[in-house]
Tab-separated table of C-alpha atoms in Angstrom:
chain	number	residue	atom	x	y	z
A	1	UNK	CA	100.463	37.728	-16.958
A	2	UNK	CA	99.713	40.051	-20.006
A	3	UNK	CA	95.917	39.929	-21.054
A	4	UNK	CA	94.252	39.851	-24.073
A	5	UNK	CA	92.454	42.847	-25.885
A	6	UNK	CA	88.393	42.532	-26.038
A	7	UNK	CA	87.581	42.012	-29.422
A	8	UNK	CA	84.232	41.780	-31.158
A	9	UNK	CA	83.689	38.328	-31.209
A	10	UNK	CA	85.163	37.814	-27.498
A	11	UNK	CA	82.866	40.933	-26.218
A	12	UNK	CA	80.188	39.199	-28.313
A	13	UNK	CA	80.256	35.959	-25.979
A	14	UNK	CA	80.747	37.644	-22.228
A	15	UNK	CA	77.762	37.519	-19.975
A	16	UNK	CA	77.064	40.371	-17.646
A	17	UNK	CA	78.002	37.875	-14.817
A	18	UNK	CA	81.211	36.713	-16.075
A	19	UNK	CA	81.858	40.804	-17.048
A	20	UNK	CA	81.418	41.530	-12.993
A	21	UNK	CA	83.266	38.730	-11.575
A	22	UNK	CA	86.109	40.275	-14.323
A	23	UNK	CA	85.761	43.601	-12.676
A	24	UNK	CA	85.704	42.106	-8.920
A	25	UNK	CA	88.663	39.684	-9.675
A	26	UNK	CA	90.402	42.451	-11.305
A	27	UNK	CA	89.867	44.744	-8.096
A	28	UNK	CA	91.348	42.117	-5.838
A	29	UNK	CA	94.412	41.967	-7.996
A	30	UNK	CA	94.654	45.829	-7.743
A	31	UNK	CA	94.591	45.555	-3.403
A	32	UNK	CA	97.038	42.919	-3.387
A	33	UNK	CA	99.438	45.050	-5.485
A	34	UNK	CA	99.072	41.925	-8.425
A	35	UNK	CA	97.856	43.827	-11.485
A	36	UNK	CA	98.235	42.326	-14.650
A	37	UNK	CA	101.504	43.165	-16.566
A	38	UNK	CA	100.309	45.393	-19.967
A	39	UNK	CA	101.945	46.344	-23.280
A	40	UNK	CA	100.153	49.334	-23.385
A	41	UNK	CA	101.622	50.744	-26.562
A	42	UNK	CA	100.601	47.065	-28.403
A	43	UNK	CA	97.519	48.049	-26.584
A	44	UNK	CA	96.875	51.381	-28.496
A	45	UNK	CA	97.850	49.919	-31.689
A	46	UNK	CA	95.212	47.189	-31.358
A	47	UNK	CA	92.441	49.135	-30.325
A	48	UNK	CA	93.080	52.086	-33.194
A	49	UNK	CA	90.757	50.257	-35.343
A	50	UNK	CA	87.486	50.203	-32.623
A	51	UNK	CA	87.014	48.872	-29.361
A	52	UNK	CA	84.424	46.892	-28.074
A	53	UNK	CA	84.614	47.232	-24.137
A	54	UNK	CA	82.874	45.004	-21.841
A	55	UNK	CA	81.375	47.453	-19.333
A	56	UNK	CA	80.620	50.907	-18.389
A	57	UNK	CA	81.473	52.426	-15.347
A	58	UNK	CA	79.755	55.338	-13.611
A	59	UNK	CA	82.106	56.991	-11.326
A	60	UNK	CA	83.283	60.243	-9.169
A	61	UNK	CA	86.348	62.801	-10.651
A	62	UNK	CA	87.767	61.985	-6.805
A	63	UNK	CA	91.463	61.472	-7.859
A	64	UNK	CA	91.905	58.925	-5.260
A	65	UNK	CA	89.498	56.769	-7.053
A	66	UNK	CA	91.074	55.614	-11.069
A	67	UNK	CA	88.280	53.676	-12.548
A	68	UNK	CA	90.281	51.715	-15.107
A	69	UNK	CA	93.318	51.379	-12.383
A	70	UNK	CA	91.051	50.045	-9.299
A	71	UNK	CA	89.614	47.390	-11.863
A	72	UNK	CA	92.854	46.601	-13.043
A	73	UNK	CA	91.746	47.000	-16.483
A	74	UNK	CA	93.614	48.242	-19.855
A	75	UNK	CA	92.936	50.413	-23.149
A	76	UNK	CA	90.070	49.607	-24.455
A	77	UNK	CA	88.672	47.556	-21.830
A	78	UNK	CA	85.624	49.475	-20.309
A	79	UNK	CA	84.242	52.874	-20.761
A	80	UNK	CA	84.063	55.433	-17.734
A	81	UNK	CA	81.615	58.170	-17.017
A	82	UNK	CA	82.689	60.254	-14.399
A	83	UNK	CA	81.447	63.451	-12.329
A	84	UNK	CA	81.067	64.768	-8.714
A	85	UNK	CA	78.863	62.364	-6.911
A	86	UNK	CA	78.672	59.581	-9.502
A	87	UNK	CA	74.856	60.356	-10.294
A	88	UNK	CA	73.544	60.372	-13.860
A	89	UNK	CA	72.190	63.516	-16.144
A	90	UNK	CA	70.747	62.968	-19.458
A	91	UNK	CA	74.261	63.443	-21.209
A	92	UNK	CA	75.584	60.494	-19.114
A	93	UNK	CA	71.957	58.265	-19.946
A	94	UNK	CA	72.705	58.581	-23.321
A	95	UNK	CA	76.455	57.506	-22.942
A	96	UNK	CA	75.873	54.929	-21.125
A	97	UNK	CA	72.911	53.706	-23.608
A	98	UNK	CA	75.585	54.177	-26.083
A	99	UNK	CA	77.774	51.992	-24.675
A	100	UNK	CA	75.810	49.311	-23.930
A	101	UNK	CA	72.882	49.325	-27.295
A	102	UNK	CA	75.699	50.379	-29.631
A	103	UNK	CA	78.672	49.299	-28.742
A	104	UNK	CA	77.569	46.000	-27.050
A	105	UNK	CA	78.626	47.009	-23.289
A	106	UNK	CA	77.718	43.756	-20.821
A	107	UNK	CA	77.622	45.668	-17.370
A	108	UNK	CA	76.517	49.072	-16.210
A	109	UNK	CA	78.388	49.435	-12.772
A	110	UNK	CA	77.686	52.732	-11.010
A	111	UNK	CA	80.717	53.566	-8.232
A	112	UNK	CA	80.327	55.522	-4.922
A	113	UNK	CA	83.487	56.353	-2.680
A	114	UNK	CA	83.859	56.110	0.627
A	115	UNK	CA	84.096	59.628	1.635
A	116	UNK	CA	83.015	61.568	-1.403
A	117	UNK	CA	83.288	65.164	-1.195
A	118	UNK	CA	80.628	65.765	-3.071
A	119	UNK	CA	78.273	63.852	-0.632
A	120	UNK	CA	79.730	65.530	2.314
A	121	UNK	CA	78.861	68.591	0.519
A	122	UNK	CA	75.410	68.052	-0.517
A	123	UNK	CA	75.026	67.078	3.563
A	124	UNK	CA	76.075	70.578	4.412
A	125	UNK	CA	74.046	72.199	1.956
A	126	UNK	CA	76.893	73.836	0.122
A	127	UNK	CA	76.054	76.311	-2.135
A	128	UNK	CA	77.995	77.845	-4.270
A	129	UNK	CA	78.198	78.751	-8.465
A	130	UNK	CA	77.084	75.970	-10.522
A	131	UNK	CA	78.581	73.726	-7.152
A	132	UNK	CA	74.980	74.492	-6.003
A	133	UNK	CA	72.900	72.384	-9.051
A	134	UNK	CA	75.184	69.350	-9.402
A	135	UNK	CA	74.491	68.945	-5.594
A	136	UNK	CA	70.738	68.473	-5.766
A	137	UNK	CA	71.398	65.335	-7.722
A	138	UNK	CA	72.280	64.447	-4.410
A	139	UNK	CA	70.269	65.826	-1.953
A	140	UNK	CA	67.404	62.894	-2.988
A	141	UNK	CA	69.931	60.753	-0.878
A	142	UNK	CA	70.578	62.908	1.962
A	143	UNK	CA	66.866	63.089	2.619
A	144	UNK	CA	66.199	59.454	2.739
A	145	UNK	CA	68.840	58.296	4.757
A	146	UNK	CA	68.394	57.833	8.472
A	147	UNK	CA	70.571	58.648	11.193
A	148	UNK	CA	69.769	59.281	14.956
A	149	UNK	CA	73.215	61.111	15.074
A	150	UNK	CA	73.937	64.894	13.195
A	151	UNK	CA	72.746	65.058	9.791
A	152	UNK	CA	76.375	66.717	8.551
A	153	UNK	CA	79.412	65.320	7.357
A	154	UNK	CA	80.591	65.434	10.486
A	155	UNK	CA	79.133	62.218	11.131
A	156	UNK	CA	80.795	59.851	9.206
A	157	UNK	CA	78.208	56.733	9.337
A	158	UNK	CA	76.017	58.815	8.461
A	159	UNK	CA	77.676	60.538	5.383
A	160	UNK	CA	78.595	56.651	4.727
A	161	UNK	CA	74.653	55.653	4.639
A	162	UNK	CA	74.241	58.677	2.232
A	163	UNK	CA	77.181	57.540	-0.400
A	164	UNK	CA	75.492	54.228	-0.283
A	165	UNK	CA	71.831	56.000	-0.876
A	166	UNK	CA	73.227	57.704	-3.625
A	167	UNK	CA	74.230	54.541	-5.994
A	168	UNK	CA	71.333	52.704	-4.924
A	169	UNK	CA	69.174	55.828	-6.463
A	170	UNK	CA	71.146	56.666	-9.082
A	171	UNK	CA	70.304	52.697	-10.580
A	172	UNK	CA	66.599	53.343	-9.973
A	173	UNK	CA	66.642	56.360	-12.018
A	174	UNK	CA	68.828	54.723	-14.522
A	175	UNK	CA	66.291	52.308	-15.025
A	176	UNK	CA	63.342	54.985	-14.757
A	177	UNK	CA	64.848	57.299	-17.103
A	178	UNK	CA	66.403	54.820	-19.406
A	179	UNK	CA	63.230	52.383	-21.175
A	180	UNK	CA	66.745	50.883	-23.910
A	181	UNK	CA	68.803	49.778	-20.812
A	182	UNK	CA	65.449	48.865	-18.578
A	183	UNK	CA	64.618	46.518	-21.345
A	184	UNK	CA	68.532	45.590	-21.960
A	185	UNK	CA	68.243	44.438	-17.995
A	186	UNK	CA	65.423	42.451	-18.354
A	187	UNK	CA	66.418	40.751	-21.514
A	188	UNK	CA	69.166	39.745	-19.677
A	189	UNK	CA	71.272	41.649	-22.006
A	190	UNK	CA	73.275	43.779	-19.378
A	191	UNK	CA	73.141	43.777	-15.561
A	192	UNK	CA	73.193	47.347	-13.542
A	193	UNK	CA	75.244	47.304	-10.193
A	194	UNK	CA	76.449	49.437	-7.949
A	195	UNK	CA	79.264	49.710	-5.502
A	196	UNK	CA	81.437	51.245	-2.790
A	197	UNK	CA	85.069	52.034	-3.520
A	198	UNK	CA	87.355	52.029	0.014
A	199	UNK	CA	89.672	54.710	0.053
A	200	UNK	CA	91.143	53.327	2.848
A	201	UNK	CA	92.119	50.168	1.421
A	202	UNK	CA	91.515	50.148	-2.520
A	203	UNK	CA	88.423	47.082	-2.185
A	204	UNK	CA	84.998	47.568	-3.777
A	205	UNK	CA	81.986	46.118	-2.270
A	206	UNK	CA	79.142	45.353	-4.222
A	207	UNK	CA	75.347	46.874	-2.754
């Protein structure tokens, strides 16, 4: 099947709902190797003019983990933020406001990993250069997750709990930092999710 480019009018009618079950649905395609066929050089010519993508997508630089790809999604189809851990900053606020105030964004979907380096790292209490500040965006989860095993990433449930701790904190201070996409929520404008990407097996479970 080839798909359709968003346009306008067709980002215009999506709900945040039918955006997510797009994005789930799109991720079961991708781990049962049945992505959608694309044109993607009739892809770049139609979305030269603007785009108008349906979601924005908070994820880690982990190579094993392709935003767009995993979603089975094309150009112009969502935007991605992406850094070590997945957490937000003020640079990545304001993108994502962008995306969803300005350029009419239905879904804010913030993506964890199943074991992120980043996580494992702010477990250990790596420091190191400027390795040492991105990590205390993290260390909020490490502290309130719970484990009656070692609190390293040599325990992998425990690093797991921490990933999981991480998204689920990163969308409370999305909506404590962020009053435009707060109110967006609560309008029903947008929804803000998060969820766990498998590297073992390519599927994303919702939290």
């Amino acid at each position: 099947m080839i798909t359709e480019i968003i346009n306008k009018e067709k980002q215009s009618q999506l709900s945040p709902d039918a955006v997510l079950n797009d994005l789930m649905d799109g991720n079961k395609r991708f781990t049962e190797n049945k992505m959608y066929e694309r044109n993607y050089s009739s892809q770049i010519e139609k979305t030269s003019g603007g785009q108008w993508p349906q979601a924005v997508v908070l994820g880690c630089i982990d190579s094993r983990v392709p935003v767009e790809t995993v979603f089975d999604q094309g150009v112009g189809d969502i935007f991605t933020a992406r850094v070590a851990g997945n957490f937000e900053n003020t640079d990545i606020l304001g993108s994502m406001e962008y995306s969803c105030k300005v350029a009419g964004s239905k879904l804010v979907m913030v993506l964890g990993h199943e074991a992120c380096g980043a996580v494992k790292a702010a477990c250990d209490h790596v420091e190191l250069g400027n390795i040492t500040h991105l990590l205390s965006n993290i260390k909020p989860a490490v502290e309130t997750t719970k484990t009656d095993g070692e609190r390293s990433s040599k325990n992998d449930s425990f690093v797991a709990g921490v990933v999981e701790n991480n998204v689920k904190l990163t969308i409370d201070r999305i909506r404590e930092k962020s009053p435009i996409l707060k109110e967006m929520e609560e309008n029903g404008e947008i929804k803000i999710v998060g969820g766990v990407y498998s590297i073992s097996n390519g599927k994303v479970t919702l939290l």
